[in-house]
PDB file of C-alpha atoms in Angstrom:
ATOM      1  CA  MET A   4     -77.239  -5.661  27.536  1.00 97.00           C
ATOM      2  CA  ILE A   5     -76.875  -9.421  28.073  1.00 98.00           C
ATOM      3  CA  PHE A   6     -77.461 -11.881  25.250  1.00 98.00           C
ATOM      4  CA  ALA A   7     -78.705 -15.300  26.384  1.00 98.00           C
ATOM      5  CA  TYR A   8     -78.204 -18.125  23.874  1.00 98.00           C
ATOM      6  CA  LEU A   9     -80.180 -21.192  24.911  1.00 96.00           C
ATOM      7  CA  ASP A  10     -80.759 -24.695  23.583  1.00 95.00           C
ATOM      8  CA  GLU A  11     -82.500 -27.795  24.894  1.00 94.00           C
ATOM      9  CA  PHE A  12     -80.893 -30.538  26.941  1.00 96.00           C
ATOM     10  CA  GLY A  13     -82.229 -33.935  27.910  1.00 94.00           C
ATOM     11  CA  HIS A  14     -85.536 -34.864  26.316  1.00 91.00           C
ATOM     12  CA  VAL A  15     -89.044 -33.454  26.648  1.00 89.00           C
ATOM     13  CA  GLY A  16     -90.818 -36.812  26.232  1.00 89.00           C
ATOM     14  CA  PRO A  17     -91.563 -39.641  28.712  1.00 91.00           C
ATOM     15  CA  PHE A  18     -88.836 -41.643  30.432  1.00 90.00           C
ATOM     16  CA  TYR A  19     -89.227 -45.182  31.802  1.00 91.00           C
ATOM     17  CA  GLY A  20     -85.628 -46.390  31.776  1.00 85.00           C
ATOM     18  CA  CYS A  21     -82.681 -47.007  29.496  1.00 86.00           C
ATOM     19  CA  ASP A  22     -83.912 -50.495  28.644  1.00 86.00           C
ATOM     20  CA  HIS A  23     -87.415 -49.372  27.623  1.00 89.00           C
ATOM     21  CA  PRO A  24     -88.050 -49.890  23.882  1.00 84.00           C
ATOM     22  CA  ASN A  25     -89.512 -46.401  23.356  1.00 85.00           C
ATOM     23  CA  TYR A  26     -89.099 -44.039  26.312  1.00 84.00           C
ATOM     24  CA  ASN A  27     -85.404 -44.391  27.094  1.00 78.00           C
ATOM     25  CA  THR A  28     -83.711 -41.062  26.313  1.00 86.00           C
ATOM     26  CA  SER A  29     -83.414 -38.937  29.452  1.00 93.00           C
ATOM     27  CA  PRO A  30     -84.935 -38.408  32.914  1.00 94.00           C
ATOM     28  CA  VAL A  31     -84.438 -34.637  32.657  1.00 96.00           C
ATOM     29  CA  PHE A  32     -85.382 -31.746  30.391  1.00 96.00           C
ATOM     30  CA  GLY A  33     -84.147 -28.185  30.398  1.00 96.00           C
ATOM     31  CA  LEU A  34     -82.518 -25.260  28.648  1.00 97.00           C
ATOM     32  CA  ALA A  35     -78.819 -24.452  28.765  1.00 98.00           C
ATOM     33  CA  GLY A  36     -76.338 -22.163  27.095  1.00 98.00           C
ATOM     34  CA  ILE A  37     -74.320 -19.016  27.540  1.00 98.00           C
ATOM     35  CA  LEU A  38     -74.925 -15.487  28.803  1.00 98.00           C
ATOM     36  CA  LEU A  39     -72.723 -12.913  27.075  1.00 98.00           C
ATOM     37  CA  PRO A  40     -72.417  -9.160  27.485  1.00 98.00           C
ATOM     38  CA  GLU A  41     -73.216  -7.274  24.311  1.00 97.00           C
ATOM     39  CA  GLN A  42     -69.595  -6.265  23.663  1.00 97.00           C
ATOM     40  CA  SER A  43     -68.498  -9.923  23.670  1.00 98.00           C
ATOM     41  CA  VAL A  44     -71.107 -11.363  21.309  1.00 98.00           C
ATOM     42  CA  ARG A  45     -69.082 -11.052  18.116  1.00 98.00           C
ATOM     43  CA  SER A  46     -65.691 -11.847  19.628  1.00 97.00           C
ATOM     44  CA  PHE A  47     -66.997 -15.025  21.252  1.00 98.00           C
ATOM     45  CA  ALA A  48     -68.652 -16.112  17.994  1.00 98.00           C
ATOM     46  CA  THR A  49     -65.333 -15.599  16.193  1.00 98.00           C
ATOM     47  CA  TYR A  50     -63.499 -17.632  18.816  1.00 98.00           C
ATOM     48  CA  PHE A  51     -66.023 -20.487  18.627  1.00 98.00           C
ATOM     49  CA  LEU A  52     -65.840 -20.506  14.823  1.00 98.00           C
ATOM     50  CA  LYS A  53     -62.048 -20.846  14.941  1.00 98.00           C
ATOM     51  CA  GLN A  54     -62.216 -23.662  17.490  1.00 98.00           C
ATOM     52  CA  LYS A  55     -64.826 -25.486  15.429  1.00 98.00           C
ATOM     53  CA  ALA A  56     -62.778 -25.122  12.250  1.00 97.00           C
ATOM     54  CA  HIS A  57     -59.622 -26.337  13.998  1.00 97.00           C
ATOM     55  CA  LEU A  58     -61.276 -29.383  15.567  1.00 97.00           C
ATOM     56  CA  LEU A  59     -63.530 -30.386  12.686  1.00 97.00           C
ATOM     57  CA  GLY A  60     -61.739 -28.997   9.654  1.00 96.00           C
ATOM     58  CA  GLY A  61     -61.759 -32.330   7.815  1.00 96.00           C
ATOM     59  CA  ASP A  62     -65.517 -32.756   8.212  1.00 97.00           C
ATOM     60  CA  ILE A  63     -66.143 -29.170   7.147  1.00 97.00           C
ATOM     61  CA  ALA A  64     -63.979 -29.557   4.029  1.00 97.00           C
ATOM     62  CA  ALA A  65     -65.763 -32.785   3.112  1.00 97.00           C
ATOM     63  CA  SER A  66     -69.133 -31.023   3.366  1.00 96.00           C
ATOM     64  CA  GLY A  67     -68.165 -28.475   0.714  1.00 96.00           C
ATOM     65  CA  LYS A  68     -69.430 -25.659   2.942  1.00 95.00           C
ATOM     66  CA  HIS A  69     -67.753 -22.769   4.704  1.00 96.00           C
ATOM     67  CA  ALA A  70     -67.180 -23.213   8.432  1.00 96.00           C
ATOM     68  CA  TYR A  71     -69.575 -20.357   9.227  1.00 96.00           C
ATOM     69  CA  GLU A  72     -72.494 -22.202   7.553  1.00 96.00           C
ATOM     70  CA  TRP A  73     -71.775 -25.686   8.921  1.00 97.00           C
ATOM     71  CA  GLU A  74     -72.630 -27.147  12.304  1.00 97.00           C
ATOM     72  CA  LYS A  75     -71.976 -30.249  14.349  1.00 97.00           C
ATOM     73  CA  LYS A  76     -74.592 -31.093  16.963  1.00 97.00           C
ATOM     74  CA  GLY A  77     -73.211 -31.420  20.477  1.00 97.00           C
ATOM     75  CA  THR A  78     -74.948 -34.735  21.144  1.00 95.00           C
ATOM     76  CA  ASN A  79     -73.065 -36.229  18.194  1.00 97.00           C
ATOM     77  CA  LEU A  80     -69.720 -34.625  19.003  1.00 97.00           C
ATOM     78  CA  PHE A  81     -69.535 -35.064  22.785  1.00 97.00           C
ATOM     79  CA  THR A  82     -70.282 -38.757  23.126  1.00 96.00           C
ATOM     80  CA  ALA A  83     -69.080 -40.784  26.108  1.00 95.00           C
ATOM     81  CA  ARG A  84     -66.647 -42.596  23.826  1.00 95.00           C
ATOM     82  CA  SER A  85     -65.300 -39.485  22.078  1.00 97.00           C
ATOM     83  CA  ILE A  86     -64.515 -37.483  25.215  1.00 96.00           C
ATOM     84  CA  GLU A  87     -62.547 -40.435  26.600  1.00 95.00           C
ATOM     85  CA  LYS A  88     -60.768 -41.467  23.411  1.00 96.00           C
ATOM     86  CA  TYR A  89     -60.029 -38.074  21.826  1.00 96.00           C
ATOM     87  CA  PRO A  90     -58.509 -35.566  24.268  1.00 96.00           C
ATOM     88  CA  GLU A  91     -58.764 -32.727  21.750  1.00 97.00           C
ATOM     89  CA  ILE A  92     -62.555 -32.955  21.766  1.00 97.00           C
ATOM     90  CA  ARG A  93     -62.820 -32.415  25.500  1.00 96.00           C
ATOM     91  CA  LYS A  94     -60.023 -29.813  25.433  1.00 97.00           C
ATOM     92  CA  THR A  95     -62.003 -27.842  22.873  1.00 98.00           C
ATOM     93  CA  ALA A  96     -64.948 -27.822  25.274  1.00 98.00           C
ATOM     94  CA  PHE A  97     -62.630 -26.689  28.089  1.00 98.00           C
ATOM     95  CA  ARG A  98     -61.382 -23.809  25.932  1.00 98.00           C
ATOM     96  CA  ILE A  99     -64.902 -22.708  25.064  1.00 98.00           C
ATOM     97  CA  ILE A 100     -65.976 -22.744  28.717  1.00 98.00           C
ATOM     98  CA  ASN A 101     -62.866 -20.757  29.636  1.00 98.00           C
ATOM     99  CA  GLN A 102     -63.580 -18.302  26.829  1.00 98.00           C
ATOM    100  CA  VAL A 103     -67.040 -17.641  28.234  1.00 98.00           C
ATOM    101  CA  ARG A 104     -65.363 -16.531  31.455  1.00 97.00           C
ATOM    102  CA  THR A 105     -62.698 -14.541  29.591  1.00 97.00           C
ATOM    103  CA  ASN A 106     -65.504 -12.624  27.879  1.00 97.00           C
ATOM    104  CA  GLN A 107     -67.165 -11.838  31.243  1.00 96.00           C
ATOM    105  CA  GLY A 108     -69.949 -14.249  30.383  1.00 98.00           C
ATOM    106  CA  LYS A 109     -71.595 -17.124  32.231  1.00 98.00           C
ATOM    107  CA  ILE A 110     -72.776 -20.657  31.619  1.00 98.00           C
ATOM    108  CA  PHE A 111     -76.466 -21.032  32.432  1.00 98.00           C
ATOM    109  CA  TYR A 112     -78.950 -23.873  32.690  1.00 98.00           C
ATOM    110  CA  TYR A 113     -82.349 -24.612  34.163  1.00 98.00           C
ATOM    111  CA  GLY A 114     -84.094 -27.974  34.074  1.00 97.00           C
ATOM    112  CA  ARG A 115     -86.387 -30.375  35.855  1.00 96.00           C
ATOM    113  CA  GLU A 116     -86.352 -34.067  36.537  1.00 95.00           C
ATOM    114  CA  LYS A 117     -89.401 -35.562  34.833  1.00 94.00           C
ATOM    115  CA  ILE A 118     -92.070 -37.805  36.334  1.00 91.00           C
ATOM    116  CA  ARG A 119     -91.030 -41.305  35.344  1.00 89.00           C
ATOM    117  CA  ASP A 120     -93.072 -44.214  34.026  1.00 89.00           C
ATOM    118  CA  ARG A 121     -95.866 -42.085  32.546  1.00 88.00           C
ATOM    119  CA  ASN A 122     -96.559 -41.367  28.900  1.00 86.00           C
ATOM    120  CA  ASP A 123     -99.491 -38.990  29.389  1.00 86.00           C
ATOM    121  CA  LEU A 124     -97.427 -35.913  30.224  1.00 83.00           C
ATOM    122  CA  ASN A 125     -97.799 -32.620  28.342  1.00 87.00           C
ATOM    123  CA  ALA A 126     -94.497 -32.093  26.513  1.00 87.00           C
ATOM    124  CA  ASN A 127     -95.294 -28.559  25.344  1.00 86.00           C
ATOM    125  CA  GLY A 128     -96.504 -27.692  28.825  1.00 90.00           C
ATOM    126  CA  LEU A 129     -93.198 -28.863  30.291  1.00 92.00           C
ATOM    127  CA  TYR A 130     -91.253 -26.858  27.706  1.00 91.00           C
ATOM    128  CA  LYS A 131     -93.240 -23.694  28.491  1.00 91.00           C
ATOM    129  CA  THR A 132     -92.724 -24.175  32.226  1.00 93.00           C
ATOM    130  CA  ILE A 133     -88.980 -24.634  31.762  1.00 94.00           C
ATOM    131  CA  LEU A 134     -88.770 -21.584  29.505  1.00 93.00           C
ATOM    132  CA  SER A 135     -90.693 -19.409  31.950  1.00 95.00           C
ATOM    133  CA  HIS A 136     -88.525 -20.397  34.912  1.00 95.00           C
ATOM    134  CA  ALA A 137     -85.327 -20.050  32.876  1.00 96.00           C
ATOM    135  CA  LEU A 138     -86.332 -16.489  31.957  1.00 96.00           C
ATOM    136  CA  ARG A 139     -86.941 -15.709  35.619  1.00 96.00           C
ATOM    137  CA  GLN A 140     -83.538 -17.063  36.614  1.00 97.00           C
ATOM    138  CA  ILE A 141     -81.799 -14.987  33.938  1.00 97.00           C
ATOM    139  CA  ASP A 142     -83.892 -11.973  34.951  1.00 97.00           C
ATOM    140  CA  SER A 143     -82.604 -12.356  38.512  1.00 97.00           C
ATOM    141  CA  TYR A 144     -79.015 -12.459  37.239  1.00 98.00           C
ATOM    142  CA  CYS A 145     -79.530  -9.368  35.070  1.00 98.00           C
ATOM    143  CA  ALA A 146     -81.297  -7.480  37.859  1.00 97.00           C
ATOM    144  CA  ALA A 147     -78.119  -7.739  39.932  1.00 97.00           C
ATOM    145  CA  LEU A 148     -76.162  -6.340  36.976  1.00 97.00           C
ATOM    146  CA  LYS A 149     -78.845  -3.746  36.227  1.00 98.00           C
ATOM    147  CA  GLN A 150     -78.764  -4.768  32.577  1.00 97.00           C
ATOM    148  CA  ASN A 151     -81.526  -5.739  30.181  1.00 98.00           C
ATOM    149  CA  PHE A 152     -81.305  -9.029  28.343  1.00 98.00           C
ATOM    150  CA  VAL A 153     -82.540 -10.680  25.155  1.00 96.00           C
ATOM    151  CA  VAL A 154     -82.873 -14.405  24.506  1.00 96.00           C
ATOM    152  CA  VAL A 155     -81.873 -16.216  21.318  1.00 95.00           C
ATOM    153  CA  VAL A 156     -83.074 -19.776  20.722  1.00 93.00           C
ATOM    154  CA  ASP A 157     -83.059 -22.310  17.916  1.00 89.00           C
ATOM    155  CA  GLU A 158     -86.159 -22.677  15.759  1.00 83.00           C
ATOM    156  CA  HIS A 159     -88.880 -24.816  17.325  1.00 75.00           C
ATOM    157  CA  SER A 160     -92.019 -26.462  15.952  1.00 66.00           C
ATOM    158  CA  ALA A 161     -94.108 -24.998  18.818  1.00 69.00           C
ATOM    159  CA  ARG A 162     -92.844 -21.482  18.095  1.00 70.00           C
ATOM    160  CA  LYS A 163     -96.164 -19.700  18.691  1.00 79.00           C
ATOM    161  CA  GLU A 164     -96.871 -21.392  22.031  1.00 82.00           C
ATOM    162  CA  LEU A 165     -93.378 -20.720  23.318  1.00 82.00           C
ATOM    163  CA  LEU A 166     -93.469 -17.061  22.317  1.00 85.00           C
ATOM    164  CA  GLU A 167     -96.836 -16.707  24.026  1.00 89.00           C
ATOM    165  CA  ALA A 168     -95.413 -18.286  27.198  1.00 88.00           C
ATOM    166  CA  ALA A 169     -92.386 -15.981  27.095  1.00 89.00           C
ATOM    167  CA  THR A 170     -94.576 -12.909  26.562  1.00 90.00           C
ATOM    168  CA  LYS A 171     -96.775 -13.918  29.512  1.00 91.00           C
ATOM    169  CA  THR A 172     -93.649 -14.241  31.656  1.00 92.00           C
ATOM    170  CA  MET A 173     -92.453 -10.865  30.416  1.00 91.00           C
ATOM    171  CA  PHE A 174     -95.684  -8.930  31.084  1.00 94.00           C
ATOM    172  CA  GLY A 175     -97.699 -11.104  33.517  1.00 88.00           C
ATOM    173  CA  SER A 176     -98.468 -10.668  37.202  1.00 86.00           C
ATOM    174  CA  ASP A 177     -94.834 -11.250  38.193  1.00 88.00           C
ATOM    175  CA  PRO A 178     -93.043  -9.797  35.152  1.00 93.00           C
ATOM    176  CA  THR A 179     -89.444 -10.331  34.142  1.00 95.00           C
ATOM    177  CA  ARG A 180     -88.656  -6.623  34.057  1.00 95.00           C
ATOM    178  CA  TRP A 181     -85.158  -6.910  32.595  1.00 97.00           C
ATOM    179  CA  LEU A 182     -86.263  -8.941  29.568  1.00 96.00           C
ATOM    180  CA  ALA A 183     -86.180  -6.486  26.665  1.00 96.00           C
ATOM    181  CA  SER A 184     -88.060  -8.606  24.126  1.00 93.00           C
ATOM    182  CA  PRO A 185     -89.647 -12.040  23.656  1.00 91.00           C
ATOM    183  CA  PRO A 186     -87.069 -14.586  22.434  1.00 91.00           C
ATOM    184  CA  PHE A 187     -85.670 -14.458  18.918  1.00 91.00           C
ATOM    185  CA  GLN A 188     -85.552 -17.716  16.957  1.00 90.00           C
ATOM    186  CA  VAL A 189     -82.651 -18.251  14.571  1.00 92.00           C
ATOM    187  CA  GLU A 190     -81.232 -20.839  12.184  1.00 92.00           C
ATOM    188  CA  SER A 191     -78.621 -22.636  14.258  1.00 94.00           C
ATOM    189  CA  TYR A 192     -76.366 -23.533  11.325  1.00 94.00           C
ATOM    190  CA  LEU A 193     -75.778 -19.811  10.722  1.00 94.00           C
ATOM    191  CA  ASN A 194     -75.354 -18.716  14.332  1.00 97.00           C
ATOM    192  CA  GLN A 195     -72.082 -19.629  16.056  1.00 98.00           C
ATOM    193  CA  ASN A 196     -73.239 -18.673  19.553  1.00 98.00           C
ATOM    194  CA  ILE A 197     -76.340 -20.871  19.303  1.00 97.00           C
ATOM    195  CA  GLN A 198     -74.038 -23.697  18.226  1.00 98.00           C
ATOM    196  CA  ALA A 199     -71.912 -23.042  21.311  1.00 98.00           C
ATOM    197  CA  ALA A 200     -75.082 -23.150  23.424  1.00 98.00           C
ATOM    198  CA  ASP A 201     -75.961 -26.485  21.802  1.00 97.00           C
ATOM    199  CA  TRP A 202     -72.564 -27.916  22.770  1.00 98.00           C
ATOM    200  CA  ILE A 203     -72.960 -26.702  26.360  1.00 98.00           C
ATOM    201  CA  ALA A 204     -76.505 -28.104  26.476  1.00 98.00           C
ATOM    202  CA  ALA A 205     -75.345 -31.531  25.258  1.00 97.00           C
ATOM    203  CA  ILE A 206     -72.734 -31.729  28.010  1.00 98.00           C
ATOM    204  CA  THR A 207     -75.186 -30.439  30.635  1.00 98.00           C
ATOM    205  CA  GLY A 208     -77.834 -32.986  29.713  1.00 97.00           C
ATOM    206  CA  ARG A 209     -75.496 -35.938  30.021  1.00 97.00           C
ATOM    207  CA  LEU A 210     -74.025 -34.609  33.253  1.00 97.00           C
ATOM    208  CA  TRP A 211     -77.503 -34.563  34.745  1.00 97.00           C
ATOM    209  CA  ASN A 212     -78.502 -37.924  33.327  1.00 97.00           C
ATOM    210  CA  TYR A 213     -75.604 -39.365  35.299  1.00 97.00           C
ATOM    211  CA  ARG A 214     -76.322 -37.254  38.384  1.00 96.00           C
ATOM    212  CA  LEU A 215     -79.971 -38.259  38.540  1.00 96.00           C
ATOM    213  CA  ASP A 216     -79.446 -41.942  37.817  1.00 94.00           C
ATOM    214  CA  PRO A 217     -75.805 -43.094  37.906  1.00 95.00           C
ATOM    215  CA  ALA A 218     -76.819 -46.747  37.705  1.00 93.00           C
ATOM    216  CA  GLU A 219     -78.858 -46.342  34.513  1.00 93.00           C
ATOM    217  CA  PHE A 220     -76.356 -43.926  32.945  1.00 95.00           C
ATOM    218  CA  LYS A 221     -73.093 -45.434  34.124  1.00 95.00           C
ATOM    219  CA  LYS A 222     -71.536 -44.832  30.702  1.00 95.00           C
ATOM    220  CA  TYR A 223     -71.831 -41.071  31.293  1.00 96.00           C
ATOM    221  CA  GLU A 224     -69.452 -41.061  34.264  1.00 97.00           C
ATOM    222  CA  PRO A 225     -66.701 -39.382  32.153  1.00 96.00           C
ATOM    223  CA  TYR A 226     -68.878 -36.265  31.844  1.00 97.00           C
ATOM    224  CA  GLU A 227     -68.886 -35.950  35.628  1.00 97.00           C
ATOM    225  CA  ARG A 228     -65.142 -36.448  35.771  1.00 96.00           C
ATOM    226  CA  PHE A 229     -64.218 -34.032  32.997  1.00 97.00           C
ATOM    227  CA  PHE A 230     -66.912 -31.366  33.047  1.00 98.00           C
ATOM    228  CA  TRP A 231     -68.810 -30.998  36.331  1.00 97.00           C
ATOM    229  CA  SER A 232     -66.326 -28.742  38.115  1.00 97.00           C
ATOM    230  CA  ARG A 233     -65.288 -26.825  35.010  1.00 97.00           C
ATOM    231  CA  LEU A 234     -68.852 -26.120  33.950  1.00 97.00           C
ATOM    232  CA  HIS A 235     -69.950 -24.942  37.367  1.00 97.00           C
ATOM    233  CA  ALA A 236     -66.926 -22.734  37.848  1.00 97.00           C
ATOM    234  CA  ALA A 237     -68.379 -20.656  34.999  1.00 98.00           C
ATOM    235  CA  ALA A 238     -72.101 -21.077  35.790  1.00 98.00           C
ATOM    236  CA  THR A 239     -74.599 -18.782  37.476  1.00 98.00           C
ATOM    237  CA  HIS A 240     -78.225 -19.099  38.630  1.00 97.00           C
ATOM    238  CA  SER A 241     -78.261 -22.677  37.325  1.00 98.00           C
ATOM    239  CA  THR A 242     -80.144 -25.645  38.703  1.00 97.00           C
ATOM    240  CA  VAL A 243     -82.065 -28.814  37.947  1.00 97.00           C
ATOM    241  CA  MET A 244     -85.119 -29.391  40.138  1.00 95.00           C
ATOM    242  CA  GLU A 245     -84.939 -32.965  41.378  1.00 94.00           C
ATOM    243  CA  ARG A 246     -87.910 -34.994  42.489  1.00 89.00           C
ATOM    244  CA  PRO A 247     -87.941 -36.314  46.075  1.00 87.00           C
ATOM    245  CA  LYS A 248     -85.961 -39.517  46.337  1.00 74.00           C
ATOM    246  CA  THR A 249     -88.879 -41.280  48.004  1.00 55.00           C
ATOM    247  CA  ALA A 250     -91.009 -40.634  44.925  1.00 48.00           C
ATOM    248  CA  LYS A 251     -88.679 -42.522  42.624  1.00 49.00           C
ATOM    249  CA  ILE A 252     -89.480 -46.181  41.903  1.00 48.00           C
ATOM    250  CA  THR A 253     -86.189 -47.761  40.970  1.00 48.00           C
ATOM    251  CA  LYS A 254     -85.307 -51.251  39.875  1.00 49.00           C
ATOM    252  CA  ALA A 255     -83.484 -51.768  43.174  1.00 46.00           C
ATOM    253  CA  ILE A 256     -86.683 -51.094  45.119  1.00 44.00           C
ATOM    254  CA  VAL A 257     -88.684 -53.458  42.950  1.00 45.00           C
ATOM    255  CA  VAL A 258     -86.099 -56.214  43.424  1.00 44.00           C
ATOM    256  CA  SER A 259     -86.008 -55.671  47.178  1.00 45.00           C
ATOM    257  CA  GLU A 260     -89.791 -56.044  47.343  1.00 45.00           C
ATOM    258  CA  ILE A 261     -89.621 -59.320  45.412  1.00 43.00           C
ATOM    259  CA  ILE A 262     -86.933 -60.679  47.743  1.00 44.00           C
ATOM    260  CA  LYS A 263     -89.253 -60.138  50.707  1.00 45.00           C
ATOM    261  CA  THR A 264     -91.243 -63.126  49.462  1.00 39.00           C
ATOM    262  CA  VAL A 265     -89.717 -66.607  49.467  1.00 41.00           C
ATOM    263  CA  THR A 266     -90.942 -69.944  48.238  1.00 39.00           C
ATOM    264  CA  VAL A 267     -90.861 -72.853  50.684  1.00 38.00           C
ATOM    265  CA  GLU A 268     -91.791 -76.219  49.156  1.00 41.00           C
ATOM    266  CA  THR A 269     -95.051 -75.462  47.291  1.00 40.00           C
ATOM    267  CA  LYS A 270     -96.173 -72.496  49.407  1.00 42.00           C
ATOM    268  CA  THR A 271     -95.293 -68.832  48.935  1.00 37.00           C
ATOM    269  CA  ILE A 272     -94.981 -67.272  52.376  1.00 34.00           C
ATOM    270  CA  SER A 273     -94.542 -63.538  53.038  1.00 38.00           C
ATOM    271  CA  LEU A 274     -91.564 -62.761  55.250  1.00 35.00           C
ATOM    272  CA  ILE A 275     -93.734 -60.228  57.101  1.00 39.00           C
ATOM    273  CA  THR A 276     -96.745 -62.108  58.545  1.00 36.00           C
ATOM    274  CA  PRO A 277     -99.484 -61.072  60.972  1.00 41.00           C
ATOM    275  CA  ASP A 278     -99.100 -62.052  64.616  1.00 41.00           C
ATOM    276  CA  GLY A 279    -100.253 -65.635  65.191  1.00 41.00           C
ATOM    277  CA  ALA A 280    -100.152 -66.589  61.523  1.00 40.00           C
ATOM    278  CA  ASP A 281     -98.780 -69.978  60.486  1.00 35.00           C
TER     279      ASP A 281
END
């Protein structure tokens, strides 16, 4: 059996641009994490726990908690500044990715580029769509292995809706036949493999922010440099659905349209004028 540990990447809400006062987080949303064979679930969790304790031992000690009941969110750990300034942080991520492969596992992600410049989108609907397609991608992977799979996710406020969506995907008209059960929700601070999935998801989200809009997310270039090849060397059945380039309205396009109009003396004259016009 395959165990799929998944967490969110990007952001499920609207996106207008990095300089927007409210909707400025991410142009993409998806699920990412790790796929582990049953026999590797405990050994990988033990490895992750040791790496976490080695890297963040001071923070753990200061918290007064045991390492197995303490977590550090990936978005806070793998910042653009930290992966450049502190080599041990990125090396820890390299080791974890390599350990997934050592344990005959895979990195996995599925996401979609969101429609920009709209705040009337259905966030829960997007989440359910992503979840359904992610389950189908994992089902395809497990079909080739002829192994059932179960999915473990972090707790979510829309738990009922997501479980209903997963169950529909499991038993609907085009069922995911290798999915053994609807997803299990767990407390992330007590589950090392969900924490590992969170770290992978944080890196994946920022990789795709940069990929989809390198001008807006220039500060995320180090993720591309350090993680793109390594992550995909261990990944399977993973993709982000991009929107057609012609559908994107970028700042560059807006500026180019403005430049087409020039002011001469007190008149504003379009550079493209009808035949015979003054």
